[in-house]
Amino acid sequence: MSSQVRLRLLPSARCLFDEPVQVKVAGLRSRQVVAMRARSTDEKGVVFSSTATYRADGSGKIDLNRDPSLSGSYVGVEPMGLLWSMRADTLHKYFYKNDSLNPHVVKLSVHEEEGEGKMLAEATNERLLIGEGVSRLPVKEGNIRGVLFTPPGEGPFPAVLDLCTFMSEKRACLLANRGFVVLAVAVFTERPDNFKEIHLDHFEEAVDFLQQQPKVGSKGVGVISRSKGGDIALSLAAFVPGVEAVVWINGCSANVAFPLYYKNRQILSPLLFDSSKVIHTESGASIIKYGVHNPLAEENKGSLVPIEDAKGRFLFVASEDDLNWDSKGYMDEMVERLKRHGKDNFESVFYPRAGHLLEPPYGPYCPSALHGLIACPVLWGGEPGAHAAAEVHLWKKIQEFFRAQLSCDATETKAKL
């Protein structure tokens, strides 16, 4: 490495997962062209990496907040491009970072463009999921199997149920850093092919559990969900008291795949899937968007969630390029239905060129991966840069929505490392 070249991460090389860093290089030759690289290994041992070419200014400096990438994993001015553009060497890999106790570690480096690409400088960005003072408590009570995250301080804090399709602690603990008491629970606690039906009572238990927490001050509970978790969240709002706010991200307006039971009776029939409408691509990943049956067809109306009965407020979020299913169409149908019933308890956000997997910002964009329900690789959709920008915007929007709807006497907790 060159002793003159310095790679700096500002304001600190250690930050929370959902915080940006400013990447700066100094000590290069005037107008020198270099390759900048990022590399990280996920919890399954899969290596993700990115590379981008930059030209230093006249004083030998590069600032990713100012300077464009000329080529590589992305082009243009993208301050966090090295992080969101990281891809696995093999196809159809999702970046697994679900364990909240261990940071997301990214190795950043600067290399000569010529020859072997000798390393000139390096730095490590340690991106924490759980902030200082946030408590993590595994919960195994009744039918609840989850993890509770509680912010530091006395509170009171607003309460949020994070409905993951499959268990992940990432989103829940990041929200706890921002001043929410969050319980993460999975829709599927075992393999989906072992499921015959879903019981809404199990998730009602989680809502009640949250409301009983000593630091919770909101009069009701918020629910955040994506994909299959979306229709469970809608059902909670429609059938269960105490659900005040629902964030529905790229979900369905109907109960998908499994009959839904509540208080020992079936309340919604399942919206089924036609595998003959799956489109197979040369990459080995399929487009499954067109396989879901139409929820508005007469024979499927028993699967539609009666959101018009909900007393809480909705934030509907849909991506234009969702290739999992027609989330924009489902959102439009729900908005029209609520208007038809004289309701205005909703707002909606639409992201052009974003894909299905909208997550907390600054993780690697995932174009395709194994689908947990149908056990084959699928395309998720989205243009990487637009998808990454949507994640940044949505993350702020989610927090604003929950704070507005779940108001309590808490002074806003500032996330600390």
GROMACS .gro file of C-alpha atoms in nm:
model
  417
    1MET     CA    1   0.000   0.000   0.000
    2SER     CA    2   0.104   0.357  -0.063
    3SER     CA    3   0.184   0.548   0.254
    4GLN     CA    4   0.070   0.870   0.087
    5VAL     CA    5  -0.280   0.756  -0.012
    6ARG     CA    6  -0.551   0.780   0.256
    7LEU     CA    7  -0.904   0.637   0.247
    8ARG     CA    8  -1.135   0.797   0.504
    9LEU     CA    9  -1.493   0.719   0.611
   10LEU     CA   10  -1.676   1.016   0.763
   11PRO     CA   11  -1.803   1.100   1.017
   12SER     CA   12  -1.679   0.762   1.146
   13ALA     CA   13  -1.581   0.420   1.015
   14ARG     CA   14  -1.832   0.279   1.266
   15CYS     CA   15  -2.199   0.362   1.217
   16LEU     CA   16  -2.549   0.219   1.219
   17PHE     CA   17  -2.654  -0.001   0.926
   18ASP     CA   18  -2.906   0.255   0.799
   19GLU     CA   19  -2.669   0.554   0.811
   20PRO     CA   20  -2.467   0.681   0.515
   21VAL     CA   21  -2.093   0.740   0.528
   22GLN     CA   22  -1.891   0.984   0.323
   23VAL     CA   23  -1.605   0.810   0.139
   24LYS     CA   24  -1.299   1.026   0.068
   25VAL     CA   25  -0.959   0.951  -0.083
   26ALA     CA   26  -0.656   1.183  -0.064
   27GLY     CA   27  -0.289   1.160  -0.162
   28LEU     CA   28  -0.335   1.044  -0.523
   29ARG     CA   29  -0.160   1.199  -0.822
   30SER     CA   30  -0.342   1.482  -0.996
   31ARG     CA   31  -0.617   1.331  -1.219
   32GLN     CA   32  -0.510   0.977  -1.132
   33VAL     CA   33  -0.765   0.708  -1.225
   34VAL     CA   34  -0.816   0.436  -0.964
   35ALA     CA   35  -1.048   0.145  -0.893
   36MET     CA   36  -1.243   0.154  -0.569
   37ARG     CA   37  -1.372  -0.174  -0.432
   38ALA     CA   38  -1.605  -0.297  -0.158
   39ARG     CA   39  -1.628  -0.650  -0.022
   40SER     CA   40  -1.840  -0.820   0.246
   41THR     CA   41  -1.929  -1.173   0.352
   42ASP     CA   42  -2.283  -1.257   0.461
   43GLU     CA   43  -2.400  -1.496   0.734
   44LYS     CA   44  -2.401  -1.789   0.493
   45GLY     CA   45  -2.040  -1.728   0.392
   46VAL     CA   46  -2.125  -1.583   0.049
   47VAL     CA   47  -1.889  -1.306  -0.064
   48PHE     CA   48  -2.042  -0.990  -0.214
   49SER     CA   49  -1.831  -0.727  -0.391
   50SER     CA   50  -1.845  -0.417  -0.608
   51THR     CA   51  -1.598  -0.205  -0.802
   52ALA     CA   52  -1.608   0.144  -0.950
   53THR     CA   53  -1.358   0.358  -1.143
   54TYR     CA   54  -1.290   0.714  -1.025
   55ARG     CA   55  -1.067   0.999  -1.142
   56ALA     CA   56  -0.904   1.219  -0.878
   57ASP     CA   57  -0.930   1.597  -0.900
   58GLY     CA   58  -0.637   1.827  -0.961
   59SER     CA   59  -0.521   1.796  -0.599
   60GLY     CA   60  -0.534   1.415  -0.598
   61LYS     CA   61  -0.861   1.384  -0.406
   62ILE     CA   62  -1.181   1.184  -0.459
   63ASP     CA   63  -1.507   1.246  -0.273
   64LEU     CA   64  -1.790   1.002  -0.348
   65ASN     CA   65  -2.044   1.267  -0.243
   66ARG     CA   66  -1.918   1.481  -0.532
   67ASP     CA   67  -1.740   1.269  -0.792
   68PRO     CA   68  -1.898   1.031  -1.046
   69SER     CA   69  -1.803   0.670  -1.101
   70LEU     CA   70  -1.683   0.641  -1.462
   71SER     CA   71  -1.746   0.266  -1.495
   72GLY     CA   72  -1.792  -0.051  -1.295
   73SER     CA   73  -2.082  -0.171  -1.079
   74TYR     CA   74  -2.256   0.168  -1.122
   75VAL     CA   75  -2.192   0.501  -1.295
   76GLY     CA   76  -2.255   0.859  -1.189
   77VAL     CA   77  -2.252   1.029  -0.849
   78GLU     CA   78  -2.368   0.766  -0.600
   79PRO     CA   79  -2.228   0.836  -0.250
   80MET     CA   80  -2.324   0.488  -0.120
   81GLY     CA   81  -2.297   0.309  -0.453
   82LEU     CA   82  -2.012   0.081  -0.344
   83LEU     CA   83  -2.241  -0.066  -0.077
   84TRP     CA   84  -2.574  -0.110  -0.254
   85SER     CA   85  -2.415  -0.233  -0.578
   86MET     CA   86  -2.230  -0.526  -0.415
   87ARG     CA   87  -2.320  -0.855  -0.584
   88ALA     CA   88  -2.234  -1.218  -0.519
   89ASP     CA   89  -2.002  -1.401  -0.760
   90THR     CA   90  -2.271  -1.666  -0.813
   91LEU     CA   91  -2.626  -1.604  -0.935
   92HIS     CA   92  -2.945  -1.578  -0.729
   93LYS     CA   93  -2.794  -1.495  -0.390
   94TYR     CA   94  -2.968  -1.280  -0.131
   95PHE     CA   95  -2.742  -1.101   0.120
   96TYR     CA   96  -2.827  -1.264   0.453
   97LYS     CA   97  -2.779  -1.022   0.743
   98ASN     CA   98  -3.048  -1.117   0.989
   99ASP     CA   99  -2.852  -1.152   1.314
  100SER     CA  100  -2.871  -0.819   1.498
  101LEU     CA  101  -2.576  -0.879   1.733
  102ASN     CA  102  -2.304  -0.888   1.468
  103PRO     CA  103  -2.227  -0.585   1.246
  104HIS     CA  104  -2.230  -0.576   0.868
  105VAL     CA  105  -1.857  -0.539   0.794
  106VAL     CA  106  -1.754  -0.388   0.459
  107LYS     CA  107  -1.391  -0.373   0.345
  108LEU     CA  108  -1.328  -0.073   0.119
  109SER     CA  109  -1.009  -0.032  -0.081
  110VAL     CA  110  -0.841   0.183  -0.347
  111HIS     CA  111  -0.636   0.018  -0.623
  112GLU     CA  112  -0.416   0.125  -0.912
  113GLU     CA  113  -0.604   0.078  -1.235
  114GLU     CA  114  -0.306  -0.050  -1.428
  115GLY     CA  115  -0.141  -0.392  -1.407
  116GLU     CA  116  -0.229  -0.606  -1.107
  117GLY     CA  117  -0.430  -0.326  -0.950
  118LYS     CA  118  -0.199  -0.284  -0.651
  119MET     CA  119  -0.383  -0.176  -0.334
  120LEU     CA  120  -0.308   0.184  -0.238
  121ALA     CA  121  -0.527   0.222   0.073
  122GLU     CA  122  -0.801   0.041   0.263
  123ALA     CA  123  -1.057   0.101   0.538
  124THR     CA  124  -1.322  -0.104   0.717
  125ASN     CA  125  -1.679   0.018   0.758
  126GLU     CA  126  -1.841  -0.148   1.059
  127ARG     CA  127  -2.220  -0.109   1.020
  128LEU     CA  128  -2.404  -0.194   1.342
  129LEU     CA  129  -2.759  -0.325   1.342
  130ILE     CA  130  -2.825  -0.274   1.712
  131GLY     CA  131  -2.739   0.060   1.871
  132GLU     CA  132  -2.599   0.129   2.215
  133GLY     CA  133  -2.847   0.066   2.494
  134VAL     CA  134  -3.106  -0.117   2.280
  135SER     CA  135  -3.210  -0.439   2.452
  136ARG     CA  136  -3.272  -0.766   2.266
  137LEU     CA  137  -3.498  -1.026   2.427
  138PRO     CA  138  -3.593  -1.358   2.261
  139VAL     CA  139  -3.966  -1.423   2.323
  140LYS     CA  140  -4.120  -1.770   2.353
  141GLU     CA  141  -4.459  -1.724   2.513
  142GLY     CA  142  -4.782  -1.898   2.411
  143ASN     CA  143  -4.778  -1.904   2.031
  144ILE     CA  144  -4.529  -1.617   2.005
  145ARG     CA  145  -4.184  -1.700   1.870
  146GLY     CA  146  -3.993  -1.380   1.817
  147VAL     CA  147  -3.745  -1.121   1.938
  148LEU     CA  148  -3.833  -0.800   2.127
  149PHE     CA  149  -3.617  -0.490   2.085
  150THR     CA  150  -3.654  -0.202   2.332
  151PRO     CA  151  -3.481   0.139   2.307
  152PRO     CA  152  -3.276   0.279   2.595
  153GLY     CA  153  -3.445   0.526   2.829
  154GLU     CA  154  -3.767   0.534   3.024
  155GLY     CA  155  -4.003   0.592   2.732
  156PRO     CA  156  -4.290   0.577   2.678
  157PHE     CA  157  -4.230   0.454   2.322
  158PRO     CA  158  -4.459   0.364   2.032
  159ALA     CA  159  -4.497  -0.012   1.967
  160VAL     CA  160  -4.449  -0.188   1.631
  161LEU     CA  161  -4.502  -0.551   1.530
  162ASP     CA  162  -4.257  -0.647   1.254
  163LEU     CA  163  -4.416  -0.928   1.050
  164CYS     CA  164  -4.134  -1.094   0.857
  165THR     CA  165  -4.227  -1.366   0.607
  166PHE     CA  166  -3.926  -1.558   0.742
  167MET     CA  167  -3.750  -1.459   1.064
  168SER     CA  168  -3.514  -1.164   1.044
  169GLU     CA  169  -3.407  -0.922   1.317
  170LYS     CA  170  -3.263  -0.655   1.088
  171ARG     CA  171  -3.558  -0.422   1.032
  172ALA     CA  172  -3.689  -0.459   1.388
  173CYS     CA  173  -3.369  -0.362   1.567
  174LEU     CA  174  -3.304  -0.075   1.327
  175LEU     CA  175  -3.649   0.066   1.414
  176ALA     CA  176  -3.572   0.017   1.784
  177ASN     CA  177  -3.260   0.231   1.736
  178ARG     CA  178  -3.499   0.506   1.623
  179GLY     CA  179  -3.716   0.497   1.933
  180PHE     CA  180  -3.973   0.220   1.880
  181VAL     CA  181  -4.042  -0.092   2.089
  182VAL     CA  182  -4.045  -0.361   1.819
  183LEU     CA  183  -4.139  -0.728   1.828
  184ALA     CA  184  -4.017  -0.926   1.526
  185VAL     CA  185  -4.215  -1.240   1.447
  186ALA     CA  186  -4.218  -1.459   1.137
  187VAL     CA  187  -4.525  -1.560   0.939
  188PHE     CA  188  -4.356  -1.896   0.879
  189THR     CA  189  -4.182  -2.045   1.181
  190GLU     CA  190  -4.109  -2.368   0.992
  191ARG     CA  191  -4.097  -2.480   0.630
  192PRO     CA  192  -4.400  -2.345   0.438
  193ASP     CA  193  -4.472  -2.689   0.289
  194ASN     CA  194  -4.550  -2.805   0.645
  195PHE     CA  195  -4.825  -2.542   0.670
  196LYS     CA  196  -5.190  -2.619   0.604
  197GLU     CA  197  -5.347  -2.303   0.748
  198ILE     CA  198  -5.257  -1.979   0.926
  199HIS     CA  199  -5.418  -1.863   1.251
  200LEU     CA  200  -5.460  -1.489   1.299
  201ASP     CA  201  -5.497  -1.549   1.676
  202HIS     CA  202  -5.120  -1.620   1.695
  203PHE     CA  203  -5.044  -1.271   1.567
  204GLU     CA  204  -5.314  -1.118   1.788
  205GLU     CA  205  -5.118  -1.263   2.082
  206ALA     CA  206  -4.815  -1.068   1.959
  207VAL     CA  207  -5.020  -0.745   1.942
  208ASP     CA  208  -5.144  -0.799   2.298
  209PHE     CA  209  -4.793  -0.885   2.420
  210LEU     CA  210  -4.657  -0.559   2.278
  211GLN     CA  211  -4.931  -0.349   2.440
  212GLN     CA  212  -4.843  -0.497   2.779
  213GLN     CA  213  -4.476  -0.394   2.763
  214PRO     CA  214  -4.393  -0.143   3.040
  215LYS     CA  215  -4.217   0.108   2.812
  216VAL     CA  216  -4.493   0.113   2.550
  217GLY     CA  217  -4.690   0.437   2.550
  218SER     CA  218  -4.886   0.430   2.223
  219LYS     CA  219  -5.258   0.355   2.257
  220GLY     CA  220  -5.235   0.104   1.975
  221VAL     CA  221  -4.978  -0.099   1.783
  222GLY     CA  222  -4.824  -0.043   1.442
  223VAL     CA  223  -4.755  -0.332   1.204
  224ILE     CA  224  -4.489  -0.335   0.932
  225SER     CA  225  -4.490  -0.603   0.666
  226ARG     CA  226  -4.376  -0.698   0.317
  227SER     CA  227  -4.486  -0.967   0.071
  228LYS     CA  228  -4.686  -1.248   0.238
  229GLY     CA  229  -4.668  -1.059   0.567
  230GLY     CA  230  -4.869  -0.783   0.398
  231ASP     CA  231  -5.199  -0.969   0.385
  232ILE     CA  232  -5.154  -1.085   0.747
  233ALA     CA  233  -5.101  -0.720   0.846
  234LEU     CA  234  -5.416  -0.615   0.657
  235SER     CA  235  -5.609  -0.895   0.831
  236LEU     CA  236  -5.488  -0.779   1.173
  237ALA     CA  237  -5.612  -0.427   1.094
  238ALA     CA  238  -5.948  -0.559   0.974
  239PHE     CA  239  -6.023  -0.814   1.249
  240VAL     CA  240  -5.810  -0.738   1.559
  241PRO     CA  241  -5.866  -0.441   1.796
  242GLY     CA  242  -5.566  -0.226   1.884
  243VAL     CA  243  -5.397  -0.214   1.541
  244GLU     CA  244  -5.365   0.159   1.475
  245ALA     CA  245  -5.123   0.176   1.182
  246VAL     CA  246  -5.014  -0.064   0.908
  247VAL     CA  247  -4.720  -0.028   0.670
  248TRP     CA  248  -4.793  -0.260   0.377
  249ILE     CA  249  -4.495  -0.303   0.141
  250ASN     CA  250  -4.535  -0.488  -0.191
  251GLY     CA  251  -4.799  -0.723  -0.055
  252CYS     CA  252  -5.133  -0.854  -0.181
  253SER     CA  253  -5.485  -0.726  -0.114
  254ALA     CA  254  -5.606  -1.083  -0.063
  255ASN     CA  255  -5.513  -1.370   0.168
  256VAL     CA  256  -5.251  -1.567  -0.029
  257ALA     CA  257  -5.175  -1.941  -0.039
  258PHE     CA  258  -5.323  -2.065   0.293
  259PRO     CA  259  -5.670  -2.045   0.452
  260LEU     CA  260  -5.679  -1.790   0.735
  261TYR     CA  261  -5.848  -1.884   1.064
  262TYR     CA  262  -5.954  -1.665   1.356
  263LYS     CA  263  -6.127  -1.779   1.673
  264ASN     CA  264  -6.160  -2.138   1.546
  265ARG     CA  265  -6.324  -2.058   1.215
  266GLN     CA  266  -6.202  -1.984   0.864
  267ILE     CA  267  -6.240  -1.614   0.788
  268LEU     CA  268  -6.062  -1.594   0.449
  269SER     CA  269  -6.014  -1.850   0.175
  270PRO     CA  270  -5.673  -1.877   0.005
  271LEU     CA  271  -5.586  -1.698  -0.319
  272LEU     CA  272  -5.407  -1.967  -0.518
  273PHE     CA  273  -5.124  -1.978  -0.770
  274ASP     CA  274  -5.114  -2.110  -1.128
  275SER     CA  275  -4.764  -2.245  -1.195
  276SER     CA  276  -4.836  -2.274  -1.571
  277LYS     CA  277  -4.815  -1.892  -1.591
  278VAL     CA  278  -4.460  -1.875  -1.456
  279ILE     CA  279  -4.211  -1.730  -1.707
  280HIS     CA  280  -3.871  -1.905  -1.709
  281THR     CA  281  -3.564  -1.700  -1.804
  282GLU     CA  282  -3.218  -1.794  -1.933
  283SER     CA  283  -3.062  -1.694  -1.599
  284GLY     CA  284  -3.239  -1.984  -1.429
  285ALA     CA  285  -3.464  -1.749  -1.229
  286SER     CA  286  -3.836  -1.727  -1.304
  287ILE     CA  287  -4.087  -1.442  -1.320
  288ILE     CA  288  -4.382  -1.550  -1.105
  289LYS     CA  289  -4.579  -1.223  -1.113
  290TYR     CA  290  -4.847  -1.355  -1.346
  291GLY     CA  291  -4.908  -1.683  -1.161
  292VAL     CA  292  -5.118  -1.539  -0.879
  293HIS     CA  293  -5.493  -1.570  -0.942
  294ASN     CA  294  -5.698  -1.253  -0.979
  295PRO     CA  295  -5.837  -1.162  -0.634
  296LEU     CA  296  -6.123  -0.966  -0.795
  297ALA     CA  297  -6.255  -1.267  -0.988
  298GLU     CA  298  -6.591  -1.379  -0.847
  299GLU     CA  299  -6.458  -1.716  -0.731
  300ASN     CA  300  -6.172  -1.547  -0.536
  301LYS     CA  301  -6.361  -1.269  -0.355
  302GLY     CA  302  -6.367  -1.476  -0.037
  303SER     CA  303  -5.990  -1.422  -0.014
  304LEU     CA  304  -6.007  -1.037  -0.024
  305VAL     CA  305  -5.916  -0.882   0.313
  306PRO     CA  306  -6.202  -0.651   0.427
  307ILE     CA  307  -5.977  -0.352   0.496
  308GLU     CA  308  -6.283  -0.125   0.479
  309ASP     CA  309  -6.364  -0.256   0.831
  310ALA     CA  310  -6.028  -0.140   0.972
  311LYS     CA  311  -6.021   0.148   1.219
  312GLY     CA  312  -5.649   0.218   1.190
  313ARG     CA  313  -5.453   0.396   0.919
  314PHE     CA  314  -5.263   0.245   0.625
  315LEU     CA  315  -4.941   0.334   0.444
  316PHE     CA  316  -4.947   0.141   0.116
  317VAL     CA  317  -4.611   0.107  -0.062
  318ALA     CA  318  -4.579  -0.042  -0.411
  319SER     CA  319  -4.290  -0.085  -0.655
  320GLU     CA  320  -4.354  -0.044  -1.027
  321ASP     CA  321  -4.116  -0.323  -1.123
  322ASP     CA  322  -4.219  -0.579  -0.859
  323LEU     CA  323  -4.185  -0.911  -1.043
  324ASN     CA  324  -4.315  -1.118  -0.751
  325TRP     CA  325  -4.674  -1.003  -0.807
  326ASP     CA  326  -4.880  -0.701  -0.909
  327SER     CA  327  -4.837  -0.499  -0.590
  328LYS     CA  328  -4.920  -0.171  -0.771
  329GLY     CA  329  -5.246  -0.323  -0.897
  330TYR     CA  330  -5.333  -0.451  -0.549
  331MET     CA  331  -5.257  -0.110  -0.399
  332ASP     CA  332  -5.474   0.069  -0.655
  333GLU     CA  333  -5.761  -0.173  -0.587
  334MET     CA  334  -5.740  -0.116  -0.210
  335VAL     CA  335  -5.728   0.263  -0.250
  336GLU     CA  336  -6.035   0.254  -0.475
  337ARG     CA  337  -6.220   0.024  -0.236
  338LEU     CA  338  -6.151   0.246   0.065
  339LYS     CA  339  -6.263   0.555  -0.129
  340ARG     CA  340  -6.579   0.372  -0.235
  341HIS     CA  341  -6.655   0.312   0.133
  342GLY     CA  342  -6.602   0.680   0.212
  343LYS     CA  343  -6.269   0.617   0.387
  344ASP     CA  344  -5.963   0.841   0.384
  345ASN     CA  345  -5.755   0.647   0.639
  346PHE     CA  346  -5.469   0.576   0.400
  347GLU     CA  347  -5.177   0.718   0.211
  348SER     CA  348  -4.987   0.554  -0.071
  349VAL     CA  349  -4.633   0.567  -0.208
  350PHE     CA  350  -4.532   0.440  -0.550
  351TYR     CA  351  -4.170   0.379  -0.655
  352PRO     CA  352  -4.095   0.367  -1.029
  353ARG     CA  353  -3.816   0.125  -1.130
  354ALA     CA  354  -3.797  -0.032  -0.782
  355GLY     CA  355  -3.833  -0.407  -0.723
  356HIS     CA  356  -4.006  -0.633  -0.472
  357LEU     CA  357  -3.744  -0.650  -0.196
  358LEU     CA  358  -3.763  -0.301  -0.042
  359GLU     CA  359  -3.553  -0.316   0.276
  360PRO     CA  360  -3.376  -0.078   0.515
  361PRO     CA  361  -3.123   0.122   0.309
  362TYR     CA  362  -2.760   0.060   0.217
  363GLY     CA  363  -2.763  -0.319   0.195
  364PRO     CA  364  -2.671  -0.493  -0.134
  365TYR     CA  365  -2.947  -0.481  -0.396
  366CYS     CA  366  -3.085  -0.828  -0.474
  367PRO     CA  367  -3.198  -0.889  -0.835
  368SER     CA  368  -3.284  -1.259  -0.790
  369ALA     CA  369  -3.280  -1.526  -0.520
  370LEU     CA  370  -3.443  -1.844  -0.399
  371HIS     CA  371  -3.813  -1.784  -0.321
  372GLY     CA  372  -3.900  -1.915   0.024
  373LEU     CA  373  -4.252  -2.029  -0.067
  374ILE     CA  374  -4.200  -2.193  -0.405
  375ALA     CA  375  -3.839  -2.310  -0.349
  376CYS     CA  376  -3.693  -2.196  -0.683
  377PRO     CA  377  -3.497  -1.884  -0.789
  378VAL     CA  378  -3.710  -1.586  -0.894
  379LEU     CA  379  -3.647  -1.239  -1.034
  380TRP     CA  380  -3.745  -0.968  -0.785
  381GLY     CA  381  -3.729  -0.678  -1.030
  382GLY     CA  382  -3.600  -0.325  -1.002
  383GLU     CA  383  -3.323  -0.108  -1.144
  384PRO     CA  384  -3.043  -0.107  -0.881
  385GLY     CA  385  -2.989   0.269  -0.842
  386ALA     CA  386  -3.360   0.355  -0.839
  387HIS     CA  387  -3.430   0.069  -0.597
  388ALA     CA  388  -3.156   0.189  -0.360
  389ALA     CA  389  -3.294   0.546  -0.368
  390ALA     CA  390  -3.644   0.413  -0.295
  391GLU     CA  391  -3.514   0.231   0.013
  392VAL     CA  392  -3.361   0.554   0.151
  393HIS     CA  393  -3.683   0.749   0.095
  394LEU     CA  394  -3.911   0.476   0.230
  395TRP     CA  395  -3.712   0.419   0.549
  396LYS     CA  396  -3.763   0.783   0.651
  397LYS     CA  397  -4.130   0.768   0.546
  398ILE     CA  398  -4.197   0.459   0.762
  399GLN     CA  399  -4.060   0.628   1.073
  400GLU     CA  400  -4.256   0.949   1.010
  401PHE     CA  401  -4.577   0.751   0.954
  402PHE     CA  402  -4.545   0.548   1.273
  403ARG     CA  403  -4.452   0.853   1.482
  404ALA     CA  404  -4.756   1.040   1.354
  405GLN     CA  405  -5.002   0.752   1.404
  406LEU     CA  406  -4.864   0.603   1.726
  407SER     CA  407  -4.814   0.925   1.918
  408CYS     CA  408  -4.725   0.904   2.285
  409ASP     CA  409  -4.544   1.125   2.534
  410ALA     CA  410  -4.200   1.000   2.437
  411THR     CA  411  -3.936   1.250   2.350
  412GLU     CA  412  -3.773   1.128   2.033
  413THR     CA  413  -3.484   0.897   2.110
  414LYS     CA  414  -3.167   0.978   1.922
  415ALA     CA  415  -2.996   0.663   1.798
  416LYS     CA  416  -2.652   0.619   1.949
  417LEU     CA  417  -2.369   0.385   1.875
   0.00000   0.00000   0.00000
